[in-house]
């Protein structure tokens, strides 16, 4: 699969050379979610697709285009919905982007330009209020700070320092109560402001149903996929 992917990307790049449009074409390589399987070479990341652990959120992002410094790297957090304002900005059409659209233009990041602290540390929100192979949960990421909330655990939050704990193994919420409470409040305010759906207790739920334990690093959930073909 990796060989086929590499070959396909090479064909696209070769065609751009052939057409003579390399100087005004951006090529973006990325994904919409983390890898499908939990324990399949994702270390040190925890989780996978359908989870709000970083194993389900972090994806590759490689960009080639005019003005992008070769071999450059950036540690600024970005998210998929940034691409609409980014493409509009690169194409000189920012004035046509609605003011309330989600995301920001990544143009300064792509071109290696300095960005403000508020830009680099803006809050990113992730909301998964369903049961699938993971339980309902939400997360907020601000720079290297991340807080997760699992709705089966209403009285507990899970706070991690991604710079020193990329595997999300050391919950520091109790050691940082004020900051954790502020991040949780900010996240919930944002979700409510966009009328997000929240899970509700099911009075008919099977009492034998397994409850996911975020404190147990070995617990991988698995509440059953919506479609057997997804497994």
PDB file of C-alpha atoms in Angstrom, residues 25-199:
ATOM      1  CA  UNK A  25       0.181  24.816  -7.708  1.00  0.00           C
ATOM      2  CA  UNK A  26       0.043  23.696  -4.080  1.00  0.00           C
ATOM      3  CA  UNK A  27       0.125  19.979  -3.337  1.00  0.00           C
ATOM      4  CA  UNK A  28      -1.233  18.965   0.078  1.00  0.00           C
ATOM      5  CA  UNK A  29      -0.825  15.481   1.522  1.00  0.00           C
ATOM      6  CA  UNK A  30      -2.909  14.845   4.639  1.00  0.00           C
ATOM      7  CA  UNK A  31      -5.675  12.678   6.112  1.00  0.00           C
ATOM      8  CA  UNK A  32      -9.051  13.122   7.796  1.00  0.00           C
ATOM      9  CA  UNK A  33      -8.334  11.034  10.903  1.00  0.00           C
ATOM     10  CA  UNK A  34      -5.803   8.822  12.612  1.00  0.00           C
ATOM     11  CA  UNK A  35      -4.995   5.240  11.693  1.00  0.00           C
ATOM     12  CA  UNK A  36      -7.718   2.575  11.802  1.00  0.00           C
ATOM     13  CA  UNK A  37      -6.076   0.134  14.207  1.00  0.00           C
ATOM     14  CA  UNK A  38      -5.161   0.904  17.834  1.00  0.00           C
ATOM     15  CA  UNK A  39      -1.949  -1.056  18.376  1.00  0.00           C
ATOM     16  CA  UNK A  40      -0.414  -1.065  14.917  1.00  0.00           C
ATOM     17  CA  UNK A  41       2.757   1.004  15.003  1.00  0.00           C
ATOM     18  CA  UNK A  42       1.248   4.200  16.417  1.00  0.00           C
ATOM     19  CA  UNK A  43       3.539   4.425  19.429  1.00  0.00           C
ATOM     20  CA  UNK A  44       3.836   6.621  21.353  1.00  0.00           C
ATOM     21  CA  UNK A  45       0.361   7.860  20.391  1.00  0.00           C
ATOM     22  CA  UNK A  46      -2.650   6.591  22.287  1.00  0.00           C
ATOM     23  CA  UNK A  47      -5.891   5.709  20.510  1.00  0.00           C
ATOM     24  CA  UNK A  48      -6.778   5.514  16.822  1.00  0.00           C
ATOM     25  CA  UNK A  49      -9.590   6.422  14.416  1.00  0.00           C
ATOM     26  CA  UNK A  50     -12.869   7.367  16.167  1.00  0.00           C
ATOM     27  CA  UNK A  51     -11.006   8.321  19.366  1.00  0.00           C
ATOM     28  CA  UNK A  52     -10.158  11.790  20.622  1.00  0.00           C
ATOM     29  CA  UNK A  53      -6.830  10.593  21.945  1.00  0.00           C
ATOM     30  CA  UNK A  54      -4.079  11.974  19.740  1.00  0.00           C
ATOM     31  CA  UNK A  55      -3.790   8.669  17.892  1.00  0.00           C
ATOM     32  CA  UNK A  56      -7.177   9.478  16.390  1.00  0.00           C
ATOM     33  CA  UNK A  57      -6.527  13.173  15.768  1.00  0.00           C
ATOM     34  CA  UNK A  58      -2.931  13.541  14.583  1.00  0.00           C
ATOM     35  CA  UNK A  59      -2.426  13.078  10.856  1.00  0.00           C
ATOM     36  CA  UNK A  60       0.369  13.678   8.348  1.00  0.00           C
ATOM     37  CA  UNK A  61       0.501  17.110   6.722  1.00  0.00           C
ATOM     38  CA  UNK A  62       3.003  17.741   3.946  1.00  0.00           C
ATOM     39  CA  UNK A  63       2.735  20.748   1.646  1.00  0.00           C
ATOM     40  CA  UNK A  64       4.647  21.611  -1.513  1.00  0.00           C
ATOM     41  CA  UNK A  65       4.031  24.850  -3.326  1.00  0.00           C
ATOM     42  CA  UNK A  66       5.358  28.258  -4.365  1.00  0.00           C
ATOM     43  CA  UNK A  67       6.920  30.076  -1.430  1.00  0.00           C
ATOM     44  CA  UNK A  68       6.979  27.046   0.879  1.00  0.00           C
ATOM     45  CA  UNK A  69      10.563  26.770   2.226  1.00  0.00           C
ATOM     46  CA  UNK A  70      12.099  23.406   1.380  1.00  0.00           C
ATOM     47  CA  UNK A  71      12.598  21.015   4.304  1.00  0.00           C
ATOM     48  CA  UNK A  72      10.868  23.438   6.660  1.00  0.00           C
ATOM     49  CA  UNK A  73       8.766  22.257   9.600  1.00  0.00           C
ATOM     50  CA  UNK A  74       6.166  23.854  11.837  1.00  0.00           C
ATOM     51  CA  UNK A  75       4.834  22.868  15.256  1.00  0.00           C
ATOM     52  CA  UNK A  76       1.747  25.099  15.002  1.00  0.00           C
ATOM     53  CA  UNK A  77      -1.505  23.188  15.549  1.00  0.00           C
ATOM     54  CA  UNK A  78      -3.764  23.128  12.494  1.00  0.00           C
ATOM     55  CA  UNK A  79      -7.045  21.376  11.717  1.00  0.00           C
ATOM     56  CA  UNK A  80      -8.863  20.239   8.588  1.00  0.00           C
ATOM     57  CA  UNK A  81     -11.347  23.100   8.491  1.00  0.00           C
ATOM     58  CA  UNK A  82      -8.442  25.536   8.116  1.00  0.00           C
ATOM     59  CA  UNK A  83      -8.165  24.615   4.438  1.00  0.00           C
ATOM     60  CA  UNK A  84     -11.150  26.629   3.197  1.00  0.00           C
ATOM     61  CA  UNK A  85      -9.818  29.999   4.436  1.00  0.00           C
ATOM     62  CA  UNK A  86      -6.295  28.908   3.448  1.00  0.00           C
ATOM     63  CA  UNK A  87      -7.198  28.147  -0.169  1.00  0.00           C
ATOM     64  CA  UNK A  88      -9.182  31.372  -0.391  1.00  0.00           C
ATOM     65  CA  UNK A  89      -6.211  33.342   0.958  1.00  0.00           C
ATOM     66  CA  UNK A  90      -3.738  31.699  -1.418  1.00  0.00           C
ATOM     67  CA  UNK A  91      -6.078  32.431  -4.310  1.00  0.00           C
ATOM     68  CA  UNK A  92      -6.656  36.055  -3.333  1.00  0.00           C
ATOM     69  CA  UNK A  93     -10.297  35.456  -2.442  1.00  0.00           C
ATOM     70  CA  UNK A  94     -10.299  35.982   1.328  1.00  0.00           C
ATOM     71  CA  UNK A  95     -12.852  38.778   1.003  1.00  0.00           C
ATOM     72  CA  UNK A  96     -15.404  36.211  -0.152  1.00  0.00           C
ATOM     73  CA  UNK A  97     -15.019  33.940   2.886  1.00  0.00           C
ATOM     74  CA  UNK A  98     -17.889  34.318   5.408  1.00  0.00           C
ATOM     75  CA  UNK A  99     -16.771  36.001   8.617  1.00  0.00           C
ATOM     76  CA  UNK A 100     -18.173  33.218  10.800  1.00  0.00           C
ATOM     77  CA  UNK A 101     -16.492  30.352   8.937  1.00  0.00           C
ATOM     78  CA  UNK A 102     -14.516  27.911  11.060  1.00  0.00           C
ATOM     79  CA  UNK A 103     -10.746  27.879  10.714  1.00  0.00           C
ATOM     80  CA  UNK A 104      -7.994  30.343   9.890  1.00  0.00           C
ATOM     81  CA  UNK A 105      -5.701  30.779   6.907  1.00  0.00           C
ATOM     82  CA  UNK A 106      -2.518  28.743   7.141  1.00  0.00           C
ATOM     83  CA  UNK A 107      -0.769  30.893   4.545  1.00  0.00           C
ATOM     84  CA  UNK A 108       1.733  32.447   6.997  1.00  0.00           C
ATOM     85  CA  UNK A 109       2.570  29.010   8.397  1.00  0.00           C
ATOM     86  CA  UNK A 110       3.062  27.503   4.937  1.00  0.00           C
ATOM     87  CA  UNK A 111       5.280  30.363   3.796  1.00  0.00           C
ATOM     88  CA  UNK A 112       7.412  30.272   6.932  1.00  0.00           C
ATOM     89  CA  UNK A 113       6.237  33.647   8.197  1.00  0.00           C
ATOM     90  CA  UNK A 114       6.038  34.453  11.928  1.00  0.00           C
ATOM     91  CA  UNK A 115       2.658  34.009  13.595  1.00  0.00           C
ATOM     92  CA  UNK A 116       1.307  35.572  16.767  1.00  0.00           C
ATOM     93  CA  UNK A 117       0.977  33.724  20.050  1.00  0.00           C
ATOM     94  CA  UNK A 118      -2.808  33.933  19.857  1.00  0.00           C
ATOM     95  CA  UNK A 119      -2.662  32.306  16.420  1.00  0.00           C
ATOM     96  CA  UNK A 120      -0.312  29.527  17.472  1.00  0.00           C
ATOM     97  CA  UNK A 121      -2.224  28.821  20.691  1.00  0.00           C
ATOM     98  CA  UNK A 122      -5.813  29.126  19.470  1.00  0.00           C
ATOM     99  CA  UNK A 123      -8.219  26.558  20.860  1.00  0.00           C
ATOM    100  CA  UNK A 124      -9.112  23.551  18.717  1.00  0.00           C
ATOM    101  CA  UNK A 125     -12.243  21.588  19.602  1.00  0.00           C
ATOM    102  CA  UNK A 126     -13.112  17.935  18.973  1.00  0.00           C
ATOM    103  CA  UNK A 127     -16.531  16.489  19.762  1.00  0.00           C
ATOM    104  CA  UNK A 128     -17.600  12.863  19.393  1.00  0.00           C
ATOM    105  CA  UNK A 129     -20.900  12.406  21.276  1.00  0.00           C
ATOM    106  CA  UNK A 130     -21.546   8.814  20.113  1.00  0.00           C
ATOM    107  CA  UNK A 131     -20.823   5.197  20.889  1.00  0.00           C
ATOM    108  CA  UNK A 132     -18.999   3.313  18.175  1.00  0.00           C
ATOM    109  CA  UNK A 133     -15.655   1.770  19.016  1.00  0.00           C
ATOM    110  CA  UNK A 134     -15.156   4.612  21.489  1.00  0.00           C
ATOM    111  CA  UNK A 135     -17.419   6.211  24.109  1.00  0.00           C
ATOM    112  CA  UNK A 136     -18.807   9.762  23.790  1.00  0.00           C
ATOM    113  CA  UNK A 137     -16.176  12.376  24.549  1.00  0.00           C
ATOM    114  CA  UNK A 138     -14.943  15.884  23.780  1.00  0.00           C
ATOM    115  CA  UNK A 139     -11.526  17.519  23.771  1.00  0.00           C
ATOM    116  CA  UNK A 140      -9.918  20.942  23.626  1.00  0.00           C
ATOM    117  CA  UNK A 141      -6.319  21.576  22.568  1.00  0.00           C
ATOM    118  CA  UNK A 142      -4.540  24.883  23.205  1.00  0.00           C
ATOM    119  CA  UNK A 143      -0.922  24.765  22.113  1.00  0.00           C
ATOM    120  CA  UNK A 144       0.576  21.776  23.941  1.00  0.00           C
ATOM    121  CA  UNK A 145      -2.239  21.685  26.493  1.00  0.00           C
ATOM    122  CA  UNK A 146      -5.006  19.154  25.990  1.00  0.00           C
ATOM    123  CA  UNK A 147      -8.089  18.347  28.035  1.00  0.00           C
ATOM    124  CA  UNK A 148     -10.463  15.457  27.380  1.00  0.00           C
ATOM    125  CA  UNK A 149     -13.868  14.810  28.897  1.00  0.00           C
ATOM    126  CA  UNK A 150     -15.545  11.407  28.700  1.00  0.00           C
ATOM    127  CA  UNK A 151     -19.266  11.721  29.366  1.00  0.00           C
ATOM    128  CA  UNK A 152     -19.379   8.399  31.226  1.00  0.00           C
ATOM    129  CA  UNK A 153     -17.081  10.102  33.744  1.00  0.00           C
ATOM    130  CA  UNK A 154     -18.958  13.384  34.379  1.00  0.00           C
ATOM    131  CA  UNK A 155     -16.959  14.324  37.468  1.00  0.00           C
ATOM    132  CA  UNK A 156     -13.494  13.789  36.032  1.00  0.00           C
ATOM    133  CA  UNK A 157     -11.407  15.485  33.348  1.00  0.00           C
ATOM    134  CA  UNK A 158      -8.216  14.270  31.710  1.00  0.00           C
ATOM    135  CA  UNK A 159      -5.534  16.886  31.169  1.00  0.00           C
ATOM    136  CA  UNK A 160      -2.222  16.269  29.392  1.00  0.00           C
ATOM    137  CA  UNK A 161       0.923  18.160  28.428  1.00  0.00           C
ATOM    138  CA  UNK A 162       1.490  16.991  24.855  1.00  0.00           C
ATOM    139  CA  UNK A 163       5.001  18.403  24.685  1.00  0.00           C
ATOM    140  CA  UNK A 164       6.262  16.101  27.413  1.00  0.00           C
ATOM    141  CA  UNK A 165       3.583  13.412  27.296  1.00  0.00           C
ATOM    142  CA  UNK A 166       2.582  12.759  23.691  1.00  0.00           C
ATOM    143  CA  UNK A 167       1.269   9.329  24.669  1.00  0.00           C
ATOM    144  CA  UNK A 168      -1.253  10.911  27.065  1.00  0.00           C
ATOM    145  CA  UNK A 169      -0.321   8.642  29.948  1.00  0.00           C
ATOM    146  CA  UNK A 170      -0.024  11.129  32.816  1.00  0.00           C
ATOM    147  CA  UNK A 171      -3.291  12.865  33.701  1.00  0.00           C
ATOM    148  CA  UNK A 172      -2.337  16.159  35.362  1.00  0.00           C
ATOM    149  CA  UNK A 173      -5.870  17.519  35.828  1.00  0.00           C
ATOM    150  CA  UNK A 174      -5.798  17.085  39.610  1.00  0.00           C
ATOM    151  CA  UNK A 175      -2.431  18.846  39.820  1.00  0.00           C
ATOM    152  CA  UNK A 176      -3.759  21.781  37.778  1.00  0.00           C
ATOM    153  CA  UNK A 177      -7.358  22.187  38.986  1.00  0.00           C
ATOM    154  CA  UNK A 178      -7.900  25.835  38.054  1.00  0.00           C
ATOM    155  CA  UNK A 179      -6.462  25.536  34.555  1.00  0.00           C
ATOM    156  CA  UNK A 180      -8.322  22.276  33.952  1.00  0.00           C
ATOM    157  CA  UNK A 181     -11.598  23.822  35.089  1.00  0.00           C
ATOM    158  CA  UNK A 182     -11.029  26.837  32.834  1.00  0.00           C
ATOM    159  CA  UNK A 183     -10.304  24.653  29.802  1.00  0.00           C
ATOM    160  CA  UNK A 184     -13.360  22.507  30.481  1.00  0.00           C
ATOM    161  CA  UNK A 185     -15.558  25.587  30.845  1.00  0.00           C
ATOM    162  CA  UNK A 186     -14.183  27.079  27.623  1.00  0.00           C
ATOM    163  CA  UNK A 187     -14.807  23.837  25.751  1.00  0.00           C
ATOM    164  CA  UNK A 188     -18.366  23.409  26.999  1.00  0.00           C
ATOM    165  CA  UNK A 189     -19.197  27.050  26.288  1.00  0.00           C
ATOM    166  CA  UNK A 190     -17.984  26.626  22.722  1.00  0.00           C
ATOM    167  CA  UNK A 191     -19.962  23.420  22.183  1.00  0.00           C
ATOM    168  CA  UNK A 192     -23.139  24.957  23.579  1.00  0.00           C
ATOM    169  CA  UNK A 193     -22.668  28.089  21.460  1.00  0.00           C
ATOM    170  CA  UNK A 194     -22.872  25.983  18.287  1.00  0.00           C
ATOM    171  CA  UNK A 195     -25.784  23.906  19.608  1.00  0.00           C
ATOM    172  CA  UNK A 196     -23.710  20.730  19.730  1.00  0.00           C
ATOM    173  CA  UNK A 197     -25.447  17.449  20.521  1.00  0.00           C
ATOM    174  CA  UNK A 198     -24.660  15.970  23.936  1.00  0.00           C
ATOM    175  CA  UNK A 199     -25.152  12.321  24.918  1.00  0.00           C
TER     176      UNK A 199
END
